[in-house]
Coordinates of C-alpha atoms in Angstrom, one line a residue:
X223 CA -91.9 159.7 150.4
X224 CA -93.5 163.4 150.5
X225 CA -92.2 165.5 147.7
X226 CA -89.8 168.2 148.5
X227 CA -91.3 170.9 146.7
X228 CA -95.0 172.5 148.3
X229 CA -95.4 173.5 144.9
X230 CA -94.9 172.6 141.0
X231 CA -95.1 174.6 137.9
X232 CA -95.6 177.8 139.9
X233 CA -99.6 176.5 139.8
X234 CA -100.2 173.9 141.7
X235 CA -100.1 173.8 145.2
X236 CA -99.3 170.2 146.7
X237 CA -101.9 169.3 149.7
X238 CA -101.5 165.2 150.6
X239 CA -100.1 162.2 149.3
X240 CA -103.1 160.1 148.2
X241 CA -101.7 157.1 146.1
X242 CA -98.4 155.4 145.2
X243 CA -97.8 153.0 142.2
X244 CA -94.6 151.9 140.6
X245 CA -93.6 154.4 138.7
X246 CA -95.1 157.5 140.4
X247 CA -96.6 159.2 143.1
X248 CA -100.0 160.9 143.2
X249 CA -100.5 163.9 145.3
X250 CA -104.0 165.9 145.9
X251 CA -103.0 169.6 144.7
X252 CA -104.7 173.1 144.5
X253 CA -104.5 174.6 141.4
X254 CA -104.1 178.3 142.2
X255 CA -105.3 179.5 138.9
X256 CA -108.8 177.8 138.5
X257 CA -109.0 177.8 142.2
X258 CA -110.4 173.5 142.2
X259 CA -108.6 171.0 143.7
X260 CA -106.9 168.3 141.6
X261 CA -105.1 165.0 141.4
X262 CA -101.5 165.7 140.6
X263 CA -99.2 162.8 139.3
X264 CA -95.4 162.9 139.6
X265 CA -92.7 160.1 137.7
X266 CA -90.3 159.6 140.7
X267 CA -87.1 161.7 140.4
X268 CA -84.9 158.3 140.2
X269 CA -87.6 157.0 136.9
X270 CA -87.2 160.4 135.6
X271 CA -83.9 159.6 133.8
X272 CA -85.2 156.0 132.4
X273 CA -85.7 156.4 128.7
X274 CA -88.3 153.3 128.7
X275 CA -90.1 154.6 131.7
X276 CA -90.2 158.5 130.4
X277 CA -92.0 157.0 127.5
X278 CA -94.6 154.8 129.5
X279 CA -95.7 157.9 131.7
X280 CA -95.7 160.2 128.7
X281 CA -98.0 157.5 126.8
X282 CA -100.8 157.5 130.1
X283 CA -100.6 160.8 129.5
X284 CA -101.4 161.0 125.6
X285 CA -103.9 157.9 125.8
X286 CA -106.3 159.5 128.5
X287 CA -105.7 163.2 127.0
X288 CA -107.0 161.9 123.2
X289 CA -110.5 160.1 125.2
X290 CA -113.0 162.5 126.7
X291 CA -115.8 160.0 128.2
X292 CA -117.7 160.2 131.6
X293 CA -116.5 157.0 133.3
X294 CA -112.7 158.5 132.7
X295 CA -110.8 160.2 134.6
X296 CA -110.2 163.7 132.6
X297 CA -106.9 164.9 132.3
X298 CA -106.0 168.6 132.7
X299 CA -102.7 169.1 131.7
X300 CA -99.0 167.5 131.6
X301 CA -96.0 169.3 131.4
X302 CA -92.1 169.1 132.6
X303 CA -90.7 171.6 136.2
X304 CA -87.4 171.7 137.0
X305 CA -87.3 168.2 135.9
X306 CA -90.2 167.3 137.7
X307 CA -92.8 165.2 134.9
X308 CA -96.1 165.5 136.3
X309 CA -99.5 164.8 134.8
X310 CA -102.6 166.8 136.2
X311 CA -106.3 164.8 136.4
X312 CA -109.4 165.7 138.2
X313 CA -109.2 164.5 141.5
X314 CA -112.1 161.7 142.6
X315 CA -113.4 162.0 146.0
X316 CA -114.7 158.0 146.5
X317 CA -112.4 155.2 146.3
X318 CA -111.1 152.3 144.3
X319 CA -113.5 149.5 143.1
X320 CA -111.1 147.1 144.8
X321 CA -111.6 148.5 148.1
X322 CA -115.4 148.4 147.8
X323 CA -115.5 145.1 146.9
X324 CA -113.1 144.2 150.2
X325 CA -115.6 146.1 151.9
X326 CA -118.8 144.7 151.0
X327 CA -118.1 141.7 149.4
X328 CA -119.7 140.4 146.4
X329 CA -122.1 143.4 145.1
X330 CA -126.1 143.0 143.9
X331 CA -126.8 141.8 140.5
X332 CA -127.9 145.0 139.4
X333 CA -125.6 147.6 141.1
X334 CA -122.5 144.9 139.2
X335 CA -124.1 145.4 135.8
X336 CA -124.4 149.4 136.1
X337 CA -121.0 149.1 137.2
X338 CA -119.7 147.0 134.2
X339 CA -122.1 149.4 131.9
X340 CA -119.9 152.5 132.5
X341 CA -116.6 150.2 132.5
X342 CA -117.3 148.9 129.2
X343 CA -118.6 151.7 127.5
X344 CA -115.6 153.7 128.4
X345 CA -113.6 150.9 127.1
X346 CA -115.5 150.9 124.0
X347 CA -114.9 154.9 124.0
X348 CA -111.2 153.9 124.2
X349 CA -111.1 151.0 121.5
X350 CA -112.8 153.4 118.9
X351 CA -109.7 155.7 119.6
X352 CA -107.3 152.4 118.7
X353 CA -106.5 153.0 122.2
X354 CA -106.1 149.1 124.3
X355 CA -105.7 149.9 128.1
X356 CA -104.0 146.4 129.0
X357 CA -104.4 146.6 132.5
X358 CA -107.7 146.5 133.5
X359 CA -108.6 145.8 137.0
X360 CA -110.8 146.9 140.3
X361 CA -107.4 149.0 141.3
X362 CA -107.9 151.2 138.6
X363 CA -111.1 152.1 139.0
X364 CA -112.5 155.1 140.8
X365 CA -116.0 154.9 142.2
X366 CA -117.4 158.1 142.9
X367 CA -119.8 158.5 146.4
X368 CA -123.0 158.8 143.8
X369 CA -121.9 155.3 142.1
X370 CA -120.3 156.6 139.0
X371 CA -117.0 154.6 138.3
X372 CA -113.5 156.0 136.5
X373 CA -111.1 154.2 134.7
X374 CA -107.2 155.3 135.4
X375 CA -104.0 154.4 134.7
X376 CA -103.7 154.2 130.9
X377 CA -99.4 153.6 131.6
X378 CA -99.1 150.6 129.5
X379 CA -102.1 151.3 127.2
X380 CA -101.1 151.2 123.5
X381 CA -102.3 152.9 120.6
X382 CA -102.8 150.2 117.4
X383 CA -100.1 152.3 115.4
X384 CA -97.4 152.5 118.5
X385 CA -93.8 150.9 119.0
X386 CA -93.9 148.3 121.8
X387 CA -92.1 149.4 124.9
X388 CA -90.6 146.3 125.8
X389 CA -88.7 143.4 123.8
X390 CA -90.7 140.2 122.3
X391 CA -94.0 141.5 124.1
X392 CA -93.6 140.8 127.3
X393 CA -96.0 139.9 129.5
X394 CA -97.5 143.6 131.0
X395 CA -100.9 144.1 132.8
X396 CA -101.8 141.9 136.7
X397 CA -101.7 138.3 136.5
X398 CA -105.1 138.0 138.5
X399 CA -106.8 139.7 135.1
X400 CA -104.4 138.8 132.1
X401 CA -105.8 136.8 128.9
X402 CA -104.3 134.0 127.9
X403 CA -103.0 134.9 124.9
X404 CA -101.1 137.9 126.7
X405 CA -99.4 135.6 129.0
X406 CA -98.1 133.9 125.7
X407 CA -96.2 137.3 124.9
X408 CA -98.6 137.5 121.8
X409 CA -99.8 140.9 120.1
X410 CA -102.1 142.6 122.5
X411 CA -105.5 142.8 120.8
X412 CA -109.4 144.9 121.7
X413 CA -110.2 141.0 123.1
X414 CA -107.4 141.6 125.9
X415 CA -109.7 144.0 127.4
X416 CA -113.0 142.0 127.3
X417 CA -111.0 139.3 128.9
X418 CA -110.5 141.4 132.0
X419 CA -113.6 143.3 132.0
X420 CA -115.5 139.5 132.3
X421 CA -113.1 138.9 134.9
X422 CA -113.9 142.5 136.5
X423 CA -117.5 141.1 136.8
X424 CA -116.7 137.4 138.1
X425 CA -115.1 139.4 141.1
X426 CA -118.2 142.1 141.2
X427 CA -120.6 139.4 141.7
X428 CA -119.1 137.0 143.9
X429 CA -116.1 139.1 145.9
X430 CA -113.2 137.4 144.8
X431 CA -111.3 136.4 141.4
X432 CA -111.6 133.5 139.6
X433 CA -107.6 131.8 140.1
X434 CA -105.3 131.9 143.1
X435 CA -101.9 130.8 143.3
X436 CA -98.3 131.4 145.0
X437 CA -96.9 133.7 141.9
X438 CA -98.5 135.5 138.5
X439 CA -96.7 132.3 136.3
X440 CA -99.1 129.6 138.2
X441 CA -101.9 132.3 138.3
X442 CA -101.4 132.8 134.1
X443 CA -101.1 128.9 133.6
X444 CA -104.2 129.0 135.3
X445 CA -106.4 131.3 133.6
X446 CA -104.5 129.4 130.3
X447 CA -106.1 125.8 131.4
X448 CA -108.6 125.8 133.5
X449 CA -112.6 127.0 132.7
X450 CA -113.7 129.9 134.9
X451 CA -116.1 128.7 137.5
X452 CA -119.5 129.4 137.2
X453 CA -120.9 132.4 138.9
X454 CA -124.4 130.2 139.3
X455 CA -122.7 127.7 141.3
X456 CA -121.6 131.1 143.9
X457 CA -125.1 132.3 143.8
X458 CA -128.2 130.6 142.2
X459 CA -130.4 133.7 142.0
X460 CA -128.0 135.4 139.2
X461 CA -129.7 135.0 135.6
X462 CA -128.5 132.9 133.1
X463 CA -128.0 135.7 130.9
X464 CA -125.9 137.5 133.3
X465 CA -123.4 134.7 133.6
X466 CA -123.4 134.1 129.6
X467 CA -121.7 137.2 129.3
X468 CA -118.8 136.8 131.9
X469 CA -118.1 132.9 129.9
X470 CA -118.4 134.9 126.5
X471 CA -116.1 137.6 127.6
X472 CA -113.4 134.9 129.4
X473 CA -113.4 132.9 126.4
X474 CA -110.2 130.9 126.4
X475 CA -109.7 131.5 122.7
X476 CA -110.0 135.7 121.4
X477 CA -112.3 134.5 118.3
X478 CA -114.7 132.9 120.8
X479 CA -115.1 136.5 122.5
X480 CA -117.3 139.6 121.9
X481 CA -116.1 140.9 118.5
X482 CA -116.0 144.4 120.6
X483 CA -116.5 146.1 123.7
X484 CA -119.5 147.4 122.2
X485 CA -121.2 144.5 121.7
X486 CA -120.4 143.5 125.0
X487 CA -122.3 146.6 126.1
X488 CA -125.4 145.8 124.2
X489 CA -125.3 142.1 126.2
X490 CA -125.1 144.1 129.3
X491 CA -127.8 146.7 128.7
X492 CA -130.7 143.7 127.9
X493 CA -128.9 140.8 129.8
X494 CA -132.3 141.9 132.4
X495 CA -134.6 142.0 130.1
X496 CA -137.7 139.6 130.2
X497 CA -137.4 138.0 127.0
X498 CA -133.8 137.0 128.2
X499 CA -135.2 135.1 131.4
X500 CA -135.1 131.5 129.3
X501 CA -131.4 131.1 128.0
X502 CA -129.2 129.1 127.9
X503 CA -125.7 128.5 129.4
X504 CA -123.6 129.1 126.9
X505 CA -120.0 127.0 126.1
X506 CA -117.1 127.1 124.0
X507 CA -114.0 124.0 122.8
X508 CA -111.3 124.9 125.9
X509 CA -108.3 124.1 123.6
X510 CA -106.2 121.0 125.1
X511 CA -103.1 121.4 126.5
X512 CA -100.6 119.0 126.5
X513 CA -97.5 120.7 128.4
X514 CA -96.9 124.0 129.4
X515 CA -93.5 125.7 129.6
X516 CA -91.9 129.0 131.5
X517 CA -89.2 130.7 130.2
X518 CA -87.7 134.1 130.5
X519 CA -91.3 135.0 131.9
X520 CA -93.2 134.0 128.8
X521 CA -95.6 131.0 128.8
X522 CA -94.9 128.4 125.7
X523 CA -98.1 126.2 125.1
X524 CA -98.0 122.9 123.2
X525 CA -101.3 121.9 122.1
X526 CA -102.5 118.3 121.8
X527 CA -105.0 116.7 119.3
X528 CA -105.5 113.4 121.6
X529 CA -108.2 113.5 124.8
X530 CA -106.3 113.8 128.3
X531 CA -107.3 110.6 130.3
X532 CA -109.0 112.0 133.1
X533 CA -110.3 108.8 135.0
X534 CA -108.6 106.2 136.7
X535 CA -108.9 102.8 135.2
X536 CA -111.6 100.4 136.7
X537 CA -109.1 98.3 139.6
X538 CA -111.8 95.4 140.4
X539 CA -113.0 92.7 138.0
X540 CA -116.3 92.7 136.9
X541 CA -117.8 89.8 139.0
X542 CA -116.9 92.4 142.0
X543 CA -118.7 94.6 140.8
X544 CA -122.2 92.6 140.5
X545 CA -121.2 90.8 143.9
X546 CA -121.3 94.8 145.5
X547 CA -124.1 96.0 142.9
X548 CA -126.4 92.9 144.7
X549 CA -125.4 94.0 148.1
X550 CA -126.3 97.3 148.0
X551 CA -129.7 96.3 146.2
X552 CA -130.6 93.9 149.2
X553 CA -129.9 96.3 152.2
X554 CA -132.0 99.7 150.5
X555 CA -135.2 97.1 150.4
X556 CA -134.0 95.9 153.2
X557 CA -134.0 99.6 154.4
X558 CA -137.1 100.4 152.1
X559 CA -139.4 98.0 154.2
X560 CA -138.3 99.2 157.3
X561 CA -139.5 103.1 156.5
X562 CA -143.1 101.6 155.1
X563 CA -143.5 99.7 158.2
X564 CA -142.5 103.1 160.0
X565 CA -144.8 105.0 158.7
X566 CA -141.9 107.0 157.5
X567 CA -142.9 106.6 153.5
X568 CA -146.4 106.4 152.9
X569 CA -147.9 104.7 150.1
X570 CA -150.1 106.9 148.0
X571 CA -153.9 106.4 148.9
X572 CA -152.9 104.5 152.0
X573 CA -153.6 106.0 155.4
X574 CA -155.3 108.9 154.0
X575 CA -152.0 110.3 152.3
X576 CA -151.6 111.4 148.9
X577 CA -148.4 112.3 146.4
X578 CA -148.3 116.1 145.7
X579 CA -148.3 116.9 141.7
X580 CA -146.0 118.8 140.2
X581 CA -148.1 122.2 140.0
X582 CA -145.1 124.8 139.2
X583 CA -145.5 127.0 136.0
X584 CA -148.7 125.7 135.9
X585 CA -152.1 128.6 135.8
X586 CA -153.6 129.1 139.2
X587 CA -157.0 126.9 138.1
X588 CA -155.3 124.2 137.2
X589 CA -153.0 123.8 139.7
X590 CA -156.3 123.6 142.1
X591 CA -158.2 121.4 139.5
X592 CA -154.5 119.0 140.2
X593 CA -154.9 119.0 143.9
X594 CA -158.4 118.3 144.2
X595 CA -158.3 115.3 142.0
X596 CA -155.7 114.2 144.5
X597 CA -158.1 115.3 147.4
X598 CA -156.3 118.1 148.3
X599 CA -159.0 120.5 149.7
X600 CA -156.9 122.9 151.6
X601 CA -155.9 125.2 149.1
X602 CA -154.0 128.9 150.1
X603 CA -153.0 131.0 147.6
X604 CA -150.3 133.7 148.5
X605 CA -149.1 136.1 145.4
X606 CA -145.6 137.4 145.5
X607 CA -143.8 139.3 142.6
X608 CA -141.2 137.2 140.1
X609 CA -138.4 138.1 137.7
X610 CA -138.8 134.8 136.1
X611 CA -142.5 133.5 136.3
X612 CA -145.1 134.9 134.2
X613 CA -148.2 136.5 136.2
X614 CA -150.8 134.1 137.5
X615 CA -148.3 131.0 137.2
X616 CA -147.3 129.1 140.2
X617 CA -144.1 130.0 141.0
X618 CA -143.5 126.9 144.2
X619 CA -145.6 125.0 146.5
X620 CA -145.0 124.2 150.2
X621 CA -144.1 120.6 149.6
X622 CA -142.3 119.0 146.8
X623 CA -143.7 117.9 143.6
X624 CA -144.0 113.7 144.8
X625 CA -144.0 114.1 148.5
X626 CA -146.1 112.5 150.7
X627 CA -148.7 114.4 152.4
X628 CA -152.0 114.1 154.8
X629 CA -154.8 115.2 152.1
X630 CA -155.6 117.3 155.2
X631 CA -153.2 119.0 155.4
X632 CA -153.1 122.9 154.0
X633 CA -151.1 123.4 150.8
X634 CA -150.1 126.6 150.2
X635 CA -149.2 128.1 146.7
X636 CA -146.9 130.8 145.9
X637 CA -148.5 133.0 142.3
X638 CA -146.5 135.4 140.7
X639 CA -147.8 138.8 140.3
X640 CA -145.5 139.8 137.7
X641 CA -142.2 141.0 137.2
X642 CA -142.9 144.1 139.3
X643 CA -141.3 147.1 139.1
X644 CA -137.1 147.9 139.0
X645 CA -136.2 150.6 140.5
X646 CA -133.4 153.0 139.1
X647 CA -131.0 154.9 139.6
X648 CA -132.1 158.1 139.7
X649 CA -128.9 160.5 141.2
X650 CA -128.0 163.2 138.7
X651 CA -131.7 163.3 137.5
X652 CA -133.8 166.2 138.2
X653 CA -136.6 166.1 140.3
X654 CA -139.3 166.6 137.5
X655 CA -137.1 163.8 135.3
X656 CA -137.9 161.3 138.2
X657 CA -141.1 162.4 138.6
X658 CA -142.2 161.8 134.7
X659 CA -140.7 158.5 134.9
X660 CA -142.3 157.0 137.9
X661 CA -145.5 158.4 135.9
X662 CA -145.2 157.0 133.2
X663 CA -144.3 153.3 134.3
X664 CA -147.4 153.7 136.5
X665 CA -145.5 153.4 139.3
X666 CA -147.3 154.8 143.0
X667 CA -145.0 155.8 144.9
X668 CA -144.4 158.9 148.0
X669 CA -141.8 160.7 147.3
X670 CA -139.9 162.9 150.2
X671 CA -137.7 165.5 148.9
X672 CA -135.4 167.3 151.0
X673 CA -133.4 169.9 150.0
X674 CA -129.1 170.9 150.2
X675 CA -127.2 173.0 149.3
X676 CA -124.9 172.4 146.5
X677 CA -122.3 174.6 145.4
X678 CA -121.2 173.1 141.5
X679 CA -124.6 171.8 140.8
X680 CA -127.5 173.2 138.8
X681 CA -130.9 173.8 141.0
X682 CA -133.2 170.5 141.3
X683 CA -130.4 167.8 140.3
X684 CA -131.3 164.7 142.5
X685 CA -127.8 164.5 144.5
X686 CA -129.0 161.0 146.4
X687 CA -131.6 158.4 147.5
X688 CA -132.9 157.1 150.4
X689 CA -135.1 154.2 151.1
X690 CA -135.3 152.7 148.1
X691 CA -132.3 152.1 146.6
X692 CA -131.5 151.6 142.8
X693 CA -132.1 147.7 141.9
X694 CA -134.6 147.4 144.3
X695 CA -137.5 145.0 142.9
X696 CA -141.3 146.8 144.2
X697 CA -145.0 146.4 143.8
X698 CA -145.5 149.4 141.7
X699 CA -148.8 149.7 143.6
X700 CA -147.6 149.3 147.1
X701 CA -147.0 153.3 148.0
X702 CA -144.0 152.9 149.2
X703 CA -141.7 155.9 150.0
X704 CA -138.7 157.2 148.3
X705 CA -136.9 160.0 149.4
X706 CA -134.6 162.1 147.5
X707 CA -131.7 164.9 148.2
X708 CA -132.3 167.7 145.7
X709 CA -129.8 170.1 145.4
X710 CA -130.4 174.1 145.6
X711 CA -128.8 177.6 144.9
X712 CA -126.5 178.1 148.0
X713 CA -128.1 180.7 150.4
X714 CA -126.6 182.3 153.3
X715 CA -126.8 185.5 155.5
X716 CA -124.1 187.8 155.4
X717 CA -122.3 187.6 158.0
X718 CA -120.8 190.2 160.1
X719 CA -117.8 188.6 161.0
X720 CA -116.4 189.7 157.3
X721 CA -116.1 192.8 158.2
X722 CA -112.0 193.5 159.2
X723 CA -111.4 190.5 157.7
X724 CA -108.7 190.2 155.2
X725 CA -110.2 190.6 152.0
X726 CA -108.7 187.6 150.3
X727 CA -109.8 185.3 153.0
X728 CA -113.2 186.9 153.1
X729 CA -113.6 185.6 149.0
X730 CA -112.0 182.2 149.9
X731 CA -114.4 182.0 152.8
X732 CA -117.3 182.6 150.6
X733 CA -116.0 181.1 147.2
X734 CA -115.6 177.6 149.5
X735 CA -120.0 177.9 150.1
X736 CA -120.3 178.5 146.4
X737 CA -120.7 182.7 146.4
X738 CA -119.7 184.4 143.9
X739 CA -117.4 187.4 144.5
X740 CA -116.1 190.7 143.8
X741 CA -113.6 192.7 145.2
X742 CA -113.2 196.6 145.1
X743 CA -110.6 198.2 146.2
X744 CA -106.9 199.5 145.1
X745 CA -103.8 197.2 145.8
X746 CA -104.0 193.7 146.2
X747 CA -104.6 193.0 150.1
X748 CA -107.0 195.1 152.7
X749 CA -109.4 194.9 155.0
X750 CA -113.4 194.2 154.1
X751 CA -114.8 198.0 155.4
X752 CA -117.8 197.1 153.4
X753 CA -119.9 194.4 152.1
X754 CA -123.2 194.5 149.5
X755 CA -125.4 193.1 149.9
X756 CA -125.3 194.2 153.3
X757 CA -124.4 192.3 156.5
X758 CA -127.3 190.4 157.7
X759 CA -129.1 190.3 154.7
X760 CA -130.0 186.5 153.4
X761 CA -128.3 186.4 149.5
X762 CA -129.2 183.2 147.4
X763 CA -126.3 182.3 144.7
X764 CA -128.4 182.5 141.2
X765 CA -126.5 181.8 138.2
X766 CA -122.7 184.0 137.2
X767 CA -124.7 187.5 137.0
X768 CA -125.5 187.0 140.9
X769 CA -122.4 187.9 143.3
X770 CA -121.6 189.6 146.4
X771 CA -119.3 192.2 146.6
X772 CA -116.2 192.9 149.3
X773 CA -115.2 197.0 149.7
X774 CA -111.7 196.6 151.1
X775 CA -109.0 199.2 151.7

């Protein structure tokens, strides 16, 4: 419902609703004193009296005011108005994580992992201020239009030191992100959080969460029993290393999980690197559950010592068995004679065909030397960049290691050049900062800079790319073209149309194109009879001394 009032605290002047969650609604609002817009959030009238409630919006308040970090959301002020608890935060112009992942689906491996950089270091930030936000999930995240991300809604985040705010721990936080251990009504620890950040990234990099069921109890019994699936199996192109960190994070049991969001971070930061190309998968004891129980919303666990029998017992005797085993044997060579008669398998050396060798990994000599000694003679080589092979190895062939192939026919191997180069990110860089970097990793590239006017932002701050985006893999000597959006000092001519304006409208008119202004004249409303610099005139915004000055009367 819109809010009765056009205006709380005498300050803030309400503008649209933009959001509404349980508790509370969030408006967009003008603060009248700093002149910026903000995001204004209001406990509904009806919650305003609930003791419990009061509390919970009075702690989002007190957690988010104690953190000052980039990837959360600030908080301006909170207060009380005729009853009326609101809590004032910069307002994000973007929208939720959730929404761009229903939008595009499951995101890049790299554009995930700077997403889950900022996430987890402002849940590190938050941790190191005994701060656990319980409730992490895409909803709750703000992504900016340059790609920077925000984490809201600190309402049932608890300081290490604070009284619960409901009775034997009760389950709190969205079923589709909840640990396990939280789902057992157990003490909320740091690992809470890791569990739902690795869950944050299952959904990043394949579009959906992990568990689906008719209600949050079979959705918690879930994430309680069953492994998460691997992302690999979604998409075979994400590295190992990557998917080691979502199993590590998810681990079923807290001790099996980063120690801190911190170290999590560090996993993230390197998880790329090329000395991490070669791991592992990683795996941990899932504990065995015997029976699960529901009661009064909390999930009781009994845990078994004995295996679960998984497989069905064996129903034929063993003599039916070899009677089946001998029949299947005698219709594949059965089957196996027919294809050599065919022509379909050739035998190696026969008919002029030959079995390819496995050449892959293998230097780009000796993969030749390979072929020719099978009298292979048709050799192409075609060199394409690679994450994973090292530079002159032979990354595939055109037909399978022990297929059978004419010896004249052309094989054709694929080298790796290298690892190539990354590129980055490089919004909220200046110009001269992306230049020195592209030098310095060698990196040839044509650069198209246009320029924009930009109102809050210092002169030469790279406000977006084109062309090549951030995460793109390149030949660092192909000379391709990047373009980026630089901002500059706002620049305008004066326009005559300010003249019998209303003065006050005149400075809103030219505060909203980032001018500065001054007014001179007595009272406090008029006319603009004058303006300096003078109508016509081009003026360029530089710096606070720089302004432009309205003679009213």
């Amino acid at each position: 419902m819109p809010l009765a009032v056009q205006e709380v605290a005498n300050r803030y002047e309400i503008i649209s609703l933009i959001g509404q969650g349980g508790m509370a609604d969030v408006y967009k609002a003008k603060d009248i004193i700093l002149n910026r817009i903000v995001a204004i959030k209001i406990l509904r009238e009806k919650l305003s009296h609930d003791a419990m409630t009061l509390v919970r919006f009075q702690r989002e308040a007190s957690a988010a005011s104690r953190l000052s970090h980039p990837n959360v959301v600030d908080i301006y002020d909170v207060g009380e108005s005729d009853g009326m608890h609101y809590i004032v935060m910069e307002f994000i112009r973007g929208r939720t994580l959730k929404q761009l992942i229903q939008q595009r689906g499951a995101l890049s491996v790299s554009e995930s992992i700077q997403i889950m950089t900022q996430l987890t270091s402002a849940i590190d930030h938050a941790h190191k201020h005994n701060i656990i936000h319980r409730d992490i999930k895409p909803q709750n995240v703000l992504v900016k239009d340059d790609g920077t991300v925000k984490i809201t809604d600190f309402g049932i985040a608890i300081a290490n030191d604070a009284v619960q705010l409901t009775l034997n721990n009760a389950v709190m936080g969205s079923a589709h992100y909840l640990a396990p251990e939280t789902a057992q009504g157990k003490e909320p620890t740091a690992q809470v959080d890791i569990y739902s950040l690795g869950i944050v990234f299952y959904e990043l990099l394949t579009g959906d969460v992990p568990f689906h069921g008719k209600t949050p109890t079979e959705i918690a019994v879930k994430h309680l029993r069953q492994p998460i699936p691997y992302v690999r199996d979604f998409n075979p192109a994400i590295p190992q290393a990557v998917e080691n960190i979502i199993l590590k994070a998810t681990a079923k049991d807290p001790k099996d999980r980063y120690s801190s969001a911190y170290a999590m971070l560090e996993d993230l930061q390197n998880c790329m690197n090329w000395e991490m190309r070669n791991v592992e998968r990683i795996s941990f004891t899932t504990p065995n559950i015997a029976k699960v129980d529901v009661n009064d919303g909390h999930v009781e666990v009994e845990y078994s010592d004995e295996p679960i029998e998984t497989e069905e017992k064996r129903k034929f005797p063993w003599f039916t068995w070899i009677i089946r085993t001998i029949v299947i044997l005698i219709v594949c060579l059965i089957l196996l004679l027919g294809l050599v008669a065919g022509h379909v398998i050739q035998v190696d050396g026969l008919l002029g065909y030959q079995t390819i060798p496995n050449v892959v990994n293998l230097s780009t000599s000796q993969a030749k030397k390979k072929l020719k000694a099978k009298n292979f003679t048709h050799i192409t080589i075609k060199k394409v960049l690679s994450d994973s092979v090292d530079k002159g190895k032979v990354i595939s062939c055109n037909y399978d290691a022990g297929q059978s192939v004419y010896h004249g026919n052309t094989i054709v191997l694929k080298v790796s050049k290298g690892p190539g180069y990354l590129v980055e990110d490089f919004t909220g860089q200046t110009l001269e900062e992306a230049e020195y970097t592209l030098d310095k990793e060698g990196v040839k590239l044509n650069i198209e800079v246009k320029y924009k006017n930009a109102a809050d932002t210092n002169p030469g701050v790279i406000l977006s790319q084109k062309k090549l985006k951030a995460g793109t893999r390149i030949d660092p000597n192909a000379n391709e073209t990047i373009q980026f959006v630089v901002s500059q000092n706002p620049t305008i001519v004066i326009p005559e149309s300010l003249i019998g304006m209303d003065v006050n409208e005149a400075k809103e008119s030219l505060n909203d194109q980032g001018i500065a202004v001054v007014l001179s004249g007595s009272g406090d409303t008029g006319v603009v009879v004058n303006v300096s610099p003078s109508v016509g005139s081009t003026y360029t915004q530089e710096g606070s001394d720089s302004v432009v000055t309205l003679y009213y009367q």
